[in-house]
Amino acid sequence: MTKITELSQLDLNGTYSYADYLTWRLEETVELIKGKIMAMSPAPNLKHQRISRNMLRPIDSYLRHKRCEVFVAPFDVKLYNSKKSKLTDQEVFSVVQPDLCVICDKEKLTEQGCSGAPDWIIEVLSPGNSKKEMRLKYDLYQENGVTEYWLVYPYEQAVYQFLLDKDTEKYQLFAMHAGDDIAKPYLFPELDIDLADVFAE
């Protein structure tokens, strides 16, 4: 079996499983969305890194000694229909690396990452990944039962907060925050996230 070390060795129109993904030894970071390879943007820029770090701090502090945990990229999240039982790696066709994700069900944690939908995902957009995050990942997270999804816009200094409606199984825009607002996750209403700190240079 040929060792996969370069993206050019793969068929970008092909369909791959998480089992395939685990065998690759690529220098580039990739995600799988419904079996299709999505090359990620180059390493996040300084603004992206600062925002991720500044968002992580209050979340990590709040969750300390609680049952939920926050994880940062790179961290594999295998996604599949939340109505199905756990699948084998050969049966999973989506694996993503959210900037931040909160997982409350310890049963979902594996040596490789998370198997199943996190409770809360935060993606910090950059010019290279906006279309992917806004369309493909939005649909993917919705279909797979991620309860809360935040999209962070660095240059606009804005956060869009989406919440999964349990009846329709569709995201609803729960709140929009900007500037120096205090953002509160629906799942953790006691957690205050000061956006002035998040977007501080």
Tab-separated table of C-alpha atoms in Angstrom:
chain	number	residue	atom	x	y	z
A	1	MET	CA	0.000	0.000	0.000
A	2	THR	CA	1.423	3.362	-1.083
A	3	LYS	CA	2.225	5.736	1.760
A	4	ILE	CA	0.289	8.984	1.284
A	5	THR	CA	2.564	11.929	2.105
A	6	GLU	CA	1.362	14.532	-0.418
A	7	LEU	CA	-2.073	15.858	-1.280
A	8	SER	CA	-1.314	15.318	-4.977
A	9	GLN	CA	-1.400	11.537	-4.371
A	10	LEU	CA	-5.101	11.720	-3.526
A	11	ASP	CA	-8.071	12.076	-5.858
A	12	LEU	CA	-9.725	15.324	-4.785
A	13	ASN	CA	-12.919	14.137	-6.470
A	14	GLY	CA	-12.813	10.804	-4.654
A	15	THR	CA	-14.650	9.833	-1.483
A	16	TYR	CA	-12.659	8.932	1.598
A	17	SER	CA	-13.456	7.685	5.091
A	18	TYR	CA	-11.955	8.529	8.456
A	19	ALA	CA	-10.090	5.199	8.259
A	20	ASP	CA	-8.365	6.477	5.099
A	21	TYR	CA	-7.644	9.824	6.757
A	22	LEU	CA	-5.858	8.113	9.657
A	23	THR	CA	-3.337	6.515	7.277
A	24	TRP	CA	-2.278	9.765	5.597
A	25	ARG	CA	0.975	11.477	6.573
A	26	LEU	CA	0.407	14.847	4.970
A	27	GLU	CA	2.238	18.056	5.739
A	28	GLU	CA	-0.931	19.985	4.914
A	29	THR	CA	-3.859	19.960	7.311
A	30	VAL	CA	-7.039	18.639	5.728
A	31	GLU	CA	-10.606	17.989	6.803
A	32	LEU	CA	-13.133	15.551	5.367
A	33	ILE	CA	-16.643	16.790	4.717
A	34	LYS	CA	-18.983	14.031	3.559
A	35	GLY	CA	-16.033	12.097	2.192
A	36	LYS	CA	-14.549	14.999	0.249
A	37	ILE	CA	-11.102	16.367	1.038
A	38	MET	CA	-11.041	19.999	2.120
A	39	ALA	CA	-7.566	21.488	2.325
A	40	MET	CA	-7.461	23.935	5.198
A	41	SER	CA	-6.087	27.445	4.880
A	42	PRO	CA	-2.429	28.028	5.685
A	43	ALA	CA	-1.586	28.453	9.373
A	44	PRO	CA	-3.966	30.973	10.967
A	45	ASN	CA	-2.709	34.560	10.984
A	46	LEU	CA	-1.851	36.540	14.097
A	47	LYS	CA	-5.315	38.072	14.469
A	48	HIS	CA	-6.977	34.645	14.203
A	49	GLN	CA	-4.603	33.158	16.780
A	50	ARG	CA	-5.160	35.993	19.253
A	51	ILE	CA	-8.924	35.766	18.977
A	52	SER	CA	-8.886	31.989	19.473
A	53	ARG	CA	-6.661	32.369	22.522
A	54	ASN	CA	-8.731	35.232	23.963
A	55	MET	CA	-11.951	33.261	23.441
A	56	LEU	CA	-10.429	30.163	25.026
A	57	ARG	CA	-9.398	31.841	28.282
A	58	PRO	CA	-12.833	32.608	29.801
A	59	ILE	CA	-14.318	29.329	28.535
A	60	ASP	CA	-11.505	27.221	29.972
A	61	SER	CA	-11.636	29.096	33.278
A	62	TYR	CA	-15.412	28.689	33.544
A	63	LEU	CA	-15.382	24.974	32.713
A	64	ARG	CA	-12.593	24.076	35.124
A	65	HIS	CA	-13.835	21.399	37.561
A	66	LYS	CA	-17.055	20.981	35.539
A	67	ARG	CA	-18.053	17.962	33.464
A	68	CYS	CA	-17.609	19.746	30.117
A	69	GLU	CA	-14.204	20.334	28.498
A	70	VAL	CA	-12.987	22.756	25.852
A	71	PHE	CA	-10.549	21.646	23.144
A	72	VAL	CA	-8.592	23.644	20.570
A	73	ALA	CA	-7.446	22.839	17.035
A	74	PRO	CA	-5.793	20.684	15.892
A	75	PHE	CA	-8.282	18.233	17.380
A	76	ASP	CA	-10.158	15.684	15.242
A	77	VAL	CA	-13.952	15.722	15.505
A	78	LYS	CA	-15.647	12.811	13.712
A	79	LEU	CA	-19.196	13.694	12.718
A	80	TYR	CA	-22.070	11.442	11.739
A	81	ASN	CA	-25.848	11.468	12.015
A	82	SER	CA	-26.670	11.913	15.693
A	83	LYS	CA	-29.567	9.433	15.394
A	84	LYS	CA	-27.154	6.614	14.530
A	85	SER	CA	-25.096	4.633	16.986
A	86	LYS	CA	-21.312	4.935	16.949
A	87	LEU	CA	-19.846	3.999	13.600
A	88	THR	CA	-16.567	2.386	12.671
A	89	ASP	CA	-13.854	4.568	11.145
A	90	GLN	CA	-14.677	3.071	7.725
A	91	GLU	CA	-18.265	4.311	8.076
A	92	VAL	CA	-17.410	7.902	9.052
A	93	PHE	CA	-16.933	10.354	6.186
A	94	SER	CA	-16.610	13.695	7.972
A	95	VAL	CA	-13.791	14.802	10.242
A	96	VAL	CA	-13.219	18.459	11.064
A	97	GLN	CA	-10.915	20.495	13.281
A	98	PRO	CA	-12.918	23.364	14.798
A	99	ASP	CA	-10.989	26.249	16.308
A	100	LEU	CA	-12.695	25.578	19.654
A	101	CYS	CA	-15.189	22.948	20.728
A	102	VAL	CA	-16.857	22.079	24.023
A	103	ILE	CA	-17.751	18.466	24.776
A	104	CYS	CA	-19.855	17.453	27.768
A	105	ASP	CA	-20.286	13.730	27.060
A	106	LYS	CA	-17.038	12.018	28.108
A	107	GLU	CA	-18.133	8.902	26.184
A	108	LYS	CA	-17.447	10.823	22.962
A	109	LEU	CA	-13.776	11.391	23.781
A	110	THR	CA	-11.238	9.040	22.197
A	111	GLU	CA	-7.452	8.935	21.961
A	112	GLN	CA	-7.743	10.629	18.553
A	113	GLY	CA	-10.287	13.313	19.518
A	114	CYS	CA	-14.078	13.354	19.574
A	115	SER	CA	-16.466	10.805	18.099
A	116	GLY	CA	-19.823	12.507	17.598
A	117	ALA	CA	-21.115	16.063	17.797
A	118	PRO	CA	-19.626	18.476	20.334
A	119	ASP	CA	-22.156	20.511	22.297
A	120	TRP	CA	-20.679	23.856	21.198
A	121	ILE	CA	-18.388	24.743	18.302
A	122	ILE	CA	-16.672	28.071	17.664
A	123	GLU	CA	-15.090	28.831	14.302
A	124	VAL	CA	-12.975	31.956	13.786
A	125	LEU	CA	-13.229	32.977	10.151
A	126	SER	CA	-10.336	34.013	7.971
A	127	PRO	CA	-10.327	35.202	4.339
A	128	GLY	CA	-9.344	31.718	3.143
A	129	ASN	CA	-12.000	29.728	4.984
A	130	SER	CA	-15.106	31.917	5.182
A	131	LYS	CA	-17.065	30.189	2.409
A	132	LYS	CA	-16.304	26.720	3.777
A	133	GLU	CA	-17.236	27.592	7.349
A	134	MET	CA	-20.362	29.519	6.413
A	135	ARG	CA	-21.833	26.977	4.034
A	136	LEU	CA	-20.384	23.491	4.277
A	137	LYS	CA	-19.666	23.428	7.988
A	138	TYR	CA	-22.878	25.224	8.912
A	139	ASP	CA	-24.858	22.479	7.149
A	140	LEU	CA	-22.628	19.722	8.531
A	141	TYR	CA	-22.903	20.889	12.138
A	142	GLN	CA	-26.649	21.336	11.778
A	143	GLU	CA	-27.169	17.854	10.299
A	144	ASN	CA	-25.034	16.201	12.954
A	145	GLY	CA	-26.656	17.817	15.968
A	146	VAL	CA	-24.148	20.404	17.241
A	147	THR	CA	-26.379	22.308	19.672
A	148	GLU	CA	-24.638	25.687	19.592
A	149	TYR	CA	-22.449	27.137	16.838
A	150	TRP	CA	-20.633	30.463	16.929
A	151	LEU	CA	-19.129	32.147	13.874
A	152	VAL	CA	-16.540	34.788	14.765
A	153	TYR	CA	-15.763	37.536	12.244
A	154	PRO	CA	-12.337	39.002	13.175
A	155	TYR	CA	-12.310	42.064	10.946
A	156	GLU	CA	-15.913	43.028	11.679
A	157	GLN	CA	-15.386	42.208	15.381
A	158	ALA	CA	-18.691	40.349	15.397
A	159	VAL	CA	-20.033	37.015	16.639
A	160	TYR	CA	-23.072	35.227	15.206
A	161	GLN	CA	-24.606	32.774	17.660
A	162	PHE	CA	-26.676	29.924	16.195
A	163	LEU	CA	-28.796	27.503	18.199
A	164	LEU	CA	-30.201	24.190	16.969
A	165	ASP	CA	-33.992	24.081	17.141
A	166	LYS	CA	-34.814	20.598	18.452
A	167	ASP	CA	-38.169	20.512	16.634
A	168	THR	CA	-37.031	21.551	13.160
A	169	GLU	CA	-33.408	20.331	13.568
A	170	LYS	CA	-32.364	23.604	11.911
A	171	TYR	CA	-30.194	26.429	13.183
A	172	GLN	CA	-31.849	29.638	14.276
A	173	LEU	CA	-29.890	32.854	14.678
A	174	PHE	CA	-30.060	33.235	18.450
A	175	ALA	CA	-28.036	36.442	18.833
A	176	MET	CA	-25.555	38.755	17.120
A	177	HIS	CA	-22.828	40.439	19.133
A	178	ALA	CA	-20.324	43.111	18.149
A	179	GLY	CA	-17.692	45.429	19.513
A	180	ASP	CA	-17.584	45.411	23.299
A	181	ASP	CA	-20.754	43.354	23.887
A	182	ILE	CA	-20.880	40.616	26.491
A	183	ALA	CA	-21.675	37.345	24.709
A	184	LYS	CA	-23.262	34.505	26.658
A	185	PRO	CA	-23.486	30.942	25.356
A	186	TYR	CA	-27.006	29.544	25.521
A	187	LEU	CA	-25.604	26.331	27.003
A	188	PHE	CA	-23.746	28.187	29.763
A	189	PRO	CA	-25.753	31.325	30.603
A	190	GLU	CA	-23.551	32.143	33.596
A	191	LEU	CA	-20.480	32.467	31.344
A	192	ASP	CA	-19.772	36.057	30.275
A	193	ILE	CA	-17.443	36.511	27.303
A	194	ASP	CA	-16.319	40.124	26.960
A	195	LEU	CA	-15.796	40.757	23.259
A	196	ALA	CA	-13.632	43.790	24.011
A	197	ASP	CA	-11.150	41.294	25.479
A	198	VAL	CA	-11.684	38.769	22.675
A	199	PHE	CA	-10.906	41.291	19.922
A	200	ALA	CA	-8.149	43.128	21.806
A	201	GLU	CA	-4.923	43.473	19.806
